[in-house]
């Protein structure tokens, strides 16, 4: 449900794809307060930092924050973990 836009320049961003709404039940809905896809998001954020590609890492985090702020997913519990992995 997400895609990378832009290139190697400063305009890189991560946006919701046309499949975002279709992916909500699998990827963005919590079961018992979490979702196993959210662990993958944590790992991706961490790996982007390890690979020294902070623009992509920041763009990914900004997209996640927009999703939560817009109320498109109830993943508030994951945000502290994602922010920590962005460091």
Short mmCIF file of N, CA and C in Angstrom, two decimals:
data_model
loop_
_atom_site.label_atom_id
_atom_site.label_comp_id
_atom_site.label_asym_id
_atom_site.label_seq_id
_atom_site.Cartn_x
_atom_site.Cartn_y
_atom_site.Cartn_z
N UNK A 1 0.75 -1.21 0.00
CA UNK A 1 0.00 0.00 0.00
C UNK A 1 0.79 1.28 0.00
N UNK A 2 2.13 1.22 -0.04
CA UNK A 2 2.96 2.43 -0.08
C UNK A 2 3.90 2.35 -1.27
N UNK A 3 4.33 3.50 -1.75
CA UNK A 3 5.31 3.50 -2.83
C UNK A 3 6.25 4.68 -2.71
N UNK A 4 7.45 4.47 -3.24
CA UNK A 4 8.49 5.49 -3.23
C UNK A 4 8.35 6.33 -4.49
N UNK A 5 8.39 7.65 -4.31
CA UNK A 5 8.33 8.57 -5.44
C UNK A 5 9.56 9.45 -5.42
N UNK A 6 9.99 9.84 -6.58
CA UNK A 6 11.18 10.67 -6.67
C UNK A 6 12.37 9.81 -7.02
N UNK A 7 13.53 10.34 -6.75
CA UNK A 7 14.74 9.60 -7.09
C UNK A 7 15.80 9.84 -6.06
N UNK A 8 17.00 10.00 -6.52
CA UNK A 8 18.13 10.19 -5.61
C UNK A 8 18.27 11.65 -5.19
N UNK A 9 17.35 12.50 -5.62
CA UNK A 9 17.42 13.91 -5.24
C UNK A 9 16.69 14.15 -3.92
N UNK A 10 16.62 15.39 -3.50
CA UNK A 10 16.02 15.74 -2.22
C UNK A 10 14.49 15.62 -2.23
N UNK A 11 13.89 15.37 -3.38
CA UNK A 11 12.43 15.31 -3.47
C UNK A 11 11.85 13.92 -3.27
N UNK A 12 12.63 13.01 -2.74
CA UNK A 12 12.14 11.66 -2.52
C UNK A 12 11.04 11.69 -1.46
N UNK A 13 10.00 10.89 -1.70
CA UNK A 13 8.91 10.80 -0.73
C UNK A 13 8.25 9.44 -0.84
N UNK A 14 7.60 9.05 0.23
CA UNK A 14 6.83 7.81 0.26
C UNK A 14 5.37 8.23 0.36
N UNK A 15 4.53 7.65 -0.50
CA UNK A 15 3.12 8.00 -0.55
C UNK A 15 2.26 6.74 -0.50
N UNK A 16 1.00 6.94 -0.16
CA UNK A 16 0.06 5.82 -0.20
C UNK A 16 -0.21 5.48 -1.67
N UNK A 17 -0.19 4.22 -1.98
CA UNK A 17 -0.47 3.78 -3.35
C UNK A 17 -1.97 3.60 -3.53
N UNK A 18 -2.34 3.31 -4.74
CA UNK A 18 -3.76 3.08 -5.03
C UNK A 18 -4.28 1.83 -4.31
N UNK A 19 -3.39 0.95 -3.90
CA UNK A 19 -3.78 -0.28 -3.19
C UNK A 19 -3.85 -0.10 -1.68
N UNK A 20 -3.60 1.10 -1.18
CA UNK A 20 -3.54 1.31 0.27
C UNK A 20 -4.82 0.84 0.96
N UNK A 21 -5.97 1.28 0.48
CA UNK A 21 -7.24 0.92 1.12
C UNK A 21 -7.46 -0.59 1.13
N UNK A 22 -7.05 -1.26 0.07
CA UNK A 22 -7.19 -2.72 0.00
C UNK A 22 -6.31 -3.43 1.02
N UNK A 23 -5.21 -2.81 1.40
CA UNK A 23 -4.23 -3.43 2.31
C UNK A 23 -4.54 -3.15 3.79
N UNK A 24 -5.50 -2.27 4.07
CA UNK A 24 -5.79 -1.92 5.47
C UNK A 24 -6.09 -3.14 6.33
N UNK A 25 -6.96 -4.06 5.91
CA UNK A 25 -7.24 -5.21 6.79
C UNK A 25 -6.00 -6.05 7.13
N UNK A 26 -5.10 -6.21 6.18
CA UNK A 26 -3.91 -7.04 6.43
C UNK A 26 -2.78 -6.27 7.11
N UNK A 27 -2.51 -5.08 6.63
CA UNK A 27 -1.30 -4.37 7.05
C UNK A 27 -1.51 -3.30 8.12
N UNK A 28 -2.69 -2.76 8.21
CA UNK A 28 -2.88 -1.59 9.06
C UNK A 28 -3.88 -1.79 10.18
N UNK A 29 -4.37 -3.01 10.37
CA UNK A 29 -5.32 -3.30 11.43
C UNK A 29 -4.61 -4.10 12.52
N UNK A 30 -4.75 -3.64 13.75
CA UNK A 30 -4.08 -4.29 14.88
C UNK A 30 -4.87 -5.48 15.38
N UNK A 31 -4.13 -6.50 15.77
CA UNK A 31 -4.70 -7.63 16.49
C UNK A 31 -3.96 -7.70 17.81
N UNK A 32 -4.70 -7.60 18.88
CA UNK A 32 -4.10 -7.62 20.21
C UNK A 32 -3.08 -6.48 20.37
N UNK A 33 -3.38 -5.33 19.75
CA UNK A 33 -2.54 -4.14 19.90
C UNK A 33 -1.38 -4.03 18.95
N UNK A 34 -1.21 -4.99 18.06
CA UNK A 34 -0.06 -4.96 17.16
C UNK A 34 -0.42 -5.67 15.85
N UNK A 35 0.54 -5.71 14.95
CA UNK A 35 0.37 -6.37 13.67
C UNK A 35 1.77 -6.78 13.23
N UNK A 36 1.95 -7.99 12.74
CA UNK A 36 3.30 -8.45 12.41
C UNK A 36 3.92 -7.64 11.28
N UNK A 37 3.12 -7.00 10.43
CA UNK A 37 3.67 -6.13 9.39
C UNK A 37 4.38 -4.92 10.01
N UNK A 38 3.92 -4.51 11.18
CA UNK A 38 4.53 -3.35 11.83
C UNK A 38 5.97 -3.64 12.26
N UNK A 39 6.26 -4.90 12.56
CA UNK A 39 7.65 -5.27 12.87
C UNK A 39 8.51 -5.12 11.62
N UNK A 40 7.94 -5.45 10.48
CA UNK A 40 8.65 -5.26 9.21
C UNK A 40 8.93 -3.79 8.93
N UNK A 41 7.98 -2.94 9.29
CA UNK A 41 8.20 -1.49 9.14
C UNK A 41 9.35 -1.06 10.03
N UNK A 42 9.40 -1.55 11.26
CA UNK A 42 10.51 -1.23 12.17
C UNK A 42 11.84 -1.65 11.57
N UNK A 43 11.88 -2.86 11.03
CA UNK A 43 13.12 -3.35 10.43
C UNK A 43 13.52 -2.53 9.21
N UNK A 44 12.54 -2.17 8.39
CA UNK A 44 12.83 -1.36 7.20
C UNK A 44 13.39 0.00 7.58
N UNK A 45 12.79 0.65 8.57
CA UNK A 45 13.31 1.95 9.02
C UNK A 45 14.74 1.82 9.53
N UNK A 46 14.99 0.77 10.30
CA UNK A 46 16.32 0.54 10.85
C UNK A 46 17.33 0.29 9.72
N UNK A 47 16.96 -0.55 8.77
CA UNK A 47 17.86 -0.88 7.66
C UNK A 47 18.15 0.32 6.77
N UNK A 48 17.17 1.17 6.55
CA UNK A 48 17.40 2.38 5.76
C UNK A 48 18.47 3.25 6.43
N UNK A 49 18.43 3.30 7.76
CA UNK A 49 19.46 4.04 8.49
C UNK A 49 20.82 3.36 8.40
N UNK A 50 20.85 2.04 8.54
CA UNK A 50 22.12 1.31 8.45
C UNK A 50 22.76 1.45 7.07
N UNK A 51 21.91 1.58 6.05
CA UNK A 51 22.40 1.70 4.68
C UNK A 51 22.74 3.14 4.31
N UNK A 52 22.64 4.03 5.28
CA UNK A 52 22.96 5.45 5.07
C UNK A 52 22.15 6.09 3.95
N UNK A 53 20.85 5.82 3.97
CA UNK A 53 19.95 6.50 3.04
C UNK A 53 18.85 7.21 3.86
N UNK A 54 19.27 8.28 4.55
CA UNK A 54 18.35 8.97 5.46
C UNK A 54 17.18 9.67 4.78
N UNK A 55 17.34 10.11 3.53
CA UNK A 55 16.21 10.77 2.87
C UNK A 55 15.04 9.81 2.71
N UNK A 56 15.34 8.58 2.30
CA UNK A 56 14.30 7.58 2.16
C UNK A 56 13.72 7.19 3.51
N UNK A 57 14.58 7.09 4.50
CA UNK A 57 14.15 6.77 5.86
C UNK A 57 13.21 7.86 6.39
N UNK A 58 13.59 9.11 6.22
CA UNK A 58 12.76 10.23 6.68
C UNK A 58 11.44 10.28 5.92
N UNK A 59 11.50 10.04 4.61
CA UNK A 59 10.28 10.06 3.80
C UNK A 59 9.31 8.96 4.25
N UNK A 60 9.85 7.79 4.56
CA UNK A 60 9.03 6.68 5.05
C UNK A 60 8.37 7.06 6.36
N UNK A 61 9.15 7.63 7.29
CA UNK A 61 8.61 8.02 8.59
C UNK A 61 7.56 9.10 8.44
N UNK A 62 7.79 10.07 7.58
CA UNK A 62 6.80 11.13 7.35
C UNK A 62 5.49 10.55 6.84
N UNK A 63 5.56 9.58 5.95
CA UNK A 63 4.36 8.93 5.43
C UNK A 63 3.62 8.20 6.55
N UNK A 64 4.35 7.49 7.39
CA UNK A 64 3.72 6.79 8.51
C UNK A 64 3.03 7.76 9.44
N UNK A 65 3.68 8.88 9.73
CA UNK A 65 3.08 9.89 10.61
C UNK A 65 1.82 10.48 9.98
N UNK A 66 1.82 10.69 8.67
CA UNK A 66 0.64 11.21 7.98
C UNK A 66 -0.52 10.21 8.05
N UNK A 67 -0.21 8.94 7.91
CA UNK A 67 -1.24 7.90 7.98
C UNK A 67 -1.91 7.92 9.35
N UNK A 68 -1.11 8.01 10.41
CA UNK A 68 -1.66 8.03 11.77
C UNK A 68 -2.44 9.31 12.00
N UNK A 69 -1.86 10.45 11.60
CA UNK A 69 -2.52 11.75 11.81
C UNK A 69 -3.86 11.82 11.09
N UNK A 70 -3.95 11.23 9.89
CA UNK A 70 -5.20 11.23 9.12
C UNK A 70 -6.21 10.21 9.65
N UNK A 71 -5.80 9.39 10.60
CA UNK A 71 -6.70 8.38 11.16
C UNK A 71 -6.96 7.22 10.23
N UNK A 72 -6.04 6.98 9.30
CA UNK A 72 -6.22 5.90 8.33
C UNK A 72 -5.84 4.54 8.90
N UNK A 73 -5.10 4.55 9.99
CA UNK A 73 -4.69 3.31 10.66
C UNK A 73 -4.55 3.58 12.14
N UNK A 74 -4.92 2.62 12.93
CA UNK A 74 -4.81 2.74 14.38
C UNK A 74 -3.52 2.07 14.83
N UNK A 75 -2.40 2.69 14.46
CA UNK A 75 -1.11 2.10 14.81
C UNK A 75 -0.30 3.03 15.72
N UNK A 76 -1.01 3.80 16.53
CA UNK A 76 -0.35 4.71 17.46
C UNK A 76 0.64 4.00 18.37
N UNK A 77 0.30 2.77 18.76
CA UNK A 77 1.17 2.03 19.67
C UNK A 77 2.53 1.72 19.03
N UNK A 78 2.59 1.67 17.72
CA UNK A 78 3.84 1.36 17.02
C UNK A 78 4.72 2.60 16.80
N UNK A 79 4.12 3.78 16.86
CA UNK A 79 4.87 5.00 16.53
C UNK A 79 6.13 5.20 17.37
N UNK A 80 6.10 4.99 18.70
CA UNK A 80 7.34 5.15 19.46
C UNK A 80 8.45 4.21 18.99
N UNK A 81 8.09 2.98 18.63
CA UNK A 81 9.08 2.02 18.14
C UNK A 81 9.64 2.47 16.79
N UNK A 82 8.75 2.95 15.91
CA UNK A 82 9.19 3.41 14.60
C UNK A 82 10.09 4.64 14.73
N UNK A 83 9.72 5.55 15.63
CA UNK A 83 10.56 6.74 15.82
C UNK A 83 11.94 6.35 16.35
N UNK A 84 11.99 5.38 17.24
CA UNK A 84 13.27 4.92 17.78
C UNK A 84 14.12 4.27 16.68
N UNK A 85 13.49 3.57 15.77
CA UNK A 85 14.23 2.90 14.69
C UNK A 85 14.70 3.90 13.65
N UNK A 86 14.07 5.06 13.61
CA UNK A 86 14.48 6.08 12.66
C UNK A 86 15.77 6.77 13.09
N UNK A 87 16.09 6.66 14.37
CA UNK A 87 17.27 7.36 14.90
C UNK A 87 18.56 6.78 14.38
#
